[in-house]
């Protein structure tokens, strides 16, 4: 019997650290001996850069524009530790649906049974924050990915984007869509960042997969065009990504999140804003019981 390929989708607000986290996750999974494909779905097409020394790869959409018949193998590029890198690409800015790249790329790969042929263990779709367009919902809607994770910091806009993703998941879950694996808490460090995320996951019936500190080692590695796993393999940050990779490799059961209504979410954020203000004004000391 063919082995089961673990298909994962990572969502989150733009600039929150999806590609950074995904690339380090891919690198750590590859280190564990797994065969990994990272599938960039952002029209920015920069998902896999740090797996390939900072170099961009031609996207599926660009390649299709140049050649009429494209073989899936033509758009797969090898990166760090043999990771297969793909960028779906996007239309020219302002023209057409930004999610078309994903729809086209997924279709091409499905027809040609690429995942099976490459004997992959894990495919990670690095998607986008706001599930505003049908294309971006493809990995969750069509049951392609059964494990969905969201990257979020403690900033309200990123929590808002995660809450929107939860709504998208609920919408498709009855028709065989994906459920939520958990929240990857990124850029931890500022006061109350853990407490805010912990409170959000409790309120939405979800959980935190890993707390990833905000770290200068990520910036240093990125400037070398590398993941932290590759550039600083012995750093504490690399260990955090390895810990995340182990949890995700072992992750079995996802569940339905319970998104908050927008009004409830705003009210919740208001309470935290009051606490942060009190902290700033010295009315409470950091780390005080909440
Ligand atoms: N844990 C972290 N510590 C420090 N910098 C980070 C961390 N996570 C992400 N970044 C930085 O944030 C920026 C945006 O990250 P990126 O992964 O490209 O976001 P996204 O893919 O969500 O748009 C990058 O410059 C990246 O180096
Ligand atoms: Mg990205």
PDB file of N, CA and C and ligand atoms in Angstrom, residues 13-20 44 186-187 212-215 218-219 222 237 241, ligand 1:
ATOM      1  N   UNK A  13      -1.222  36.115   8.766  1.00  0.00           N
ATOM      2  CA  UNK A  13      -1.161  37.477   8.206  1.00  0.00           C
ATOM      3  C   UNK A  13       0.166  37.702   7.455  1.00  0.00           C
ATOM      4  N   UNK A  14       0.148  38.557   6.442  1.00  0.00           N
ATOM      5  CA  UNK A  14       1.361  38.879   5.693  1.00  0.00           C
ATOM      6  C   UNK A  14       2.446  39.427   6.611  1.00  0.00           C
ATOM      7  N   UNK A  15       3.662  38.984   6.440  1.00  0.00           N
ATOM      8  CA  UNK A  15       4.803  39.496   7.192  1.00  0.00           C
ATOM      9  C   UNK A  15       4.924  38.955   8.613  1.00  0.00           C
ATOM     10  N   UNK A  16       4.094  37.969   8.952  1.00  0.00           N
ATOM     11  CA  UNK A  16       4.080  37.491  10.344  1.00  0.00           C
ATOM     12  C   UNK A  16       5.145  36.423  10.604  1.00  0.00           C
ATOM     13  N   UNK A  17       5.698  35.893   9.505  1.00  0.00           N
ATOM     14  CA  UNK A  17       6.769  34.900   9.660  1.00  0.00           C
ATOM     15  C   UNK A  17       6.396  33.520   9.139  1.00  0.00           C
ATOM     16  N   UNK A  18       5.418  33.447   8.225  1.00  0.00           N
ATOM     17  CA  UNK A  18       5.020  32.132   7.679  1.00  0.00           C
ATOM     18  C   UNK A  18       6.169  31.481   6.922  1.00  0.00           C
ATOM     19  N   UNK A  19       6.765  32.228   5.996  1.00  0.00           N
ATOM     20  CA  UNK A  19       7.795  31.618   5.149  1.00  0.00           C
ATOM     21  C   UNK A  19       9.036  31.278   5.965  1.00  0.00           C
ATOM     22  N   UNK A  20       9.381  32.160   6.915  1.00  0.00           N
ATOM     23  CA  UNK A  20      10.526  31.911   7.784  1.00  0.00           C
ATOM     24  C   UNK A  20      10.289  30.635   8.590  1.00  0.00           C
ATOM     25  N   UNK A  44       3.916  36.603  -3.882  1.00  0.00           N
ATOM     26  CA  UNK A  44       5.261  37.199  -3.753  1.00  0.00           C
ATOM     27  C   UNK A  44       6.348  36.207  -4.181  1.00  0.00           C
ATOM     28  N   UNK A 186       4.509  33.064  17.016  1.00  0.00           N
ATOM     29  CA  UNK A 186       5.813  33.576  16.557  1.00  0.00           C
ATOM     30  C   UNK A 186       6.121  34.949  17.158  1.00  0.00           C
ATOM     31  N   UNK A 187       7.384  35.282  17.147  1.00  0.00           N
ATOM     32  CA  UNK A 187       7.876  36.579  17.620  1.00  0.00           C
ATOM     33  C   UNK A 187       7.511  36.811  19.074  1.00  0.00           C
ATOM     34  N   UNK A 212       7.688  30.511  19.436  1.00  0.00           N
ATOM     35  CA  UNK A 212       8.949  30.808  18.758  1.00  0.00           C
ATOM     36  C   UNK A 212       9.383  32.225  19.133  1.00  0.00           C
ATOM     37  N   UNK A 213      10.513  32.364  19.797  1.00  0.00           N
ATOM     38  CA  UNK A 213      10.944  33.707  20.199  1.00  0.00           C
ATOM     39  C   UNK A 213      11.280  34.587  19.006  1.00  0.00           C
ATOM     40  N   UNK A 214      11.128  35.884  19.207  1.00  0.00           N
ATOM     41  CA  UNK A 214      11.683  36.814  18.230  1.00  0.00           C
ATOM     42  C   UNK A 214      13.192  36.775  18.457  1.00  0.00           C
ATOM     43  N   UNK A 215      13.960  36.544  17.387  1.00  0.00           N
ATOM     44  CA  UNK A 215      15.389  36.350  17.597  1.00  0.00           C
ATOM     45  C   UNK A 215      16.216  36.956  16.471  1.00  0.00           C
ATOM     46  N   UNK A 218      17.425  34.848  13.503  1.00  0.00           N
ATOM     47  CA  UNK A 218      16.591  34.687  12.299  1.00  0.00           C
ATOM     48  C   UNK A 218      16.993  35.734  11.261  1.00  0.00           C
ATOM     49  N   UNK A 219      17.197  36.960  11.736  1.00  0.00           N
ATOM     50  CA  UNK A 219      17.594  38.057  10.835  1.00  0.00           C
ATOM     51  C   UNK A 219      18.978  37.772  10.245  1.00  0.00           C
ATOM     52  N   UNK A 222      18.692  35.091   7.653  1.00  0.00           N
ATOM     53  CA  UNK A 222      17.981  35.573   6.462  1.00  0.00           C
ATOM     54  C   UNK A 222      18.908  36.434   5.595  1.00  0.00           C
ATOM     55  N   UNK A 237      17.548  29.016  18.803  1.00  0.00           N
ATOM     56  CA  UNK A 237      16.417  29.205  17.880  1.00  0.00           C
ATOM     57  C   UNK A 237      16.246  27.976  16.980  1.00  0.00           C
ATOM     58  N   UNK A 241      12.895  25.395  16.378  1.00  0.00           N
ATOM     59  CA  UNK A 241      12.309  24.927  15.114  1.00  0.00           C
ATOM     60  C   UNK A 241      12.321  23.390  15.049  1.00  0.00           C
TER      61      UNK A 241
HETATM   62  N1  LIG B   1      10.970  34.616  15.090  1.00  0.00           N
HETATM   63  C1  LIG B   1      11.468  35.628  14.377  1.00  0.00           C
HETATM   64  N2  LIG B   1      12.471  36.403  14.859  1.00  0.00           N
HETATM   65  C2  LIG B   1      12.959  37.426  14.127  1.00  0.00           C
HETATM   66  N3  LIG B   1      12.522  37.770  12.891  1.00  0.00           N
HETATM   67  C3  LIG B   1      11.528  37.043  12.353  1.00  0.00           C
HETATM   68  C4  LIG B   1      10.934  35.936  13.055  1.00  0.00           C
HETATM   69  N4  LIG B   1       9.985  35.404  12.258  1.00  0.00           N
HETATM   70  C5  LIG B   1       9.966  36.145  11.130  1.00  0.00           C
HETATM   71  N5  LIG B   1      10.887  37.132  11.171  1.00  0.00           N
HETATM   72  C6  LIG B   1      11.165  38.145  10.132  1.00  0.00           C
HETATM   73  O1  LIG B   1       9.956  38.752   9.720  1.00  0.00           O
HETATM   74  C7  LIG B   1      10.018  39.073   8.322  1.00  0.00           C
HETATM   75  C8  LIG B   1       8.774  38.521   7.620  1.00  0.00           C
HETATM   76  O2  LIG B   1       8.819  37.121   7.645  1.00  0.00           O
HETATM   77  P1  LIG B   1       8.207  36.192   6.492  1.00  0.00           P
HETATM   78  O3  LIG B   1       8.485  34.801   6.909  1.00  0.00           O
HETATM   79  O4  LIG B   1       8.693  36.609   5.147  1.00  0.00           O
HETATM   80  O5  LIG B   1       6.662  36.537   6.625  1.00  0.00           O
HETATM   81  P2  LIG B   1       5.418  35.999   5.766  1.00  0.00           P
HETATM   82  O6  LIG B   1       5.869  34.828   4.983  1.00  0.00           O
HETATM   83  O7  LIG B   1       4.379  35.664   6.789  1.00  0.00           O
HETATM   84  O8  LIG B   1       4.975  37.155   4.902  1.00  0.00           O
HETATM   85  C9  LIG B   1      11.317  38.490   7.786  1.00  0.00           C
HETATM   86  O9  LIG B   1      12.251  39.527   7.621  1.00  0.00           O
HETATM   87  C10 LIG B   1      11.753  37.510   8.865  1.00  0.00           C
HETATM   88  O10 LIG B   1      13.144  37.400   8.975  1.00  0.00           O
END
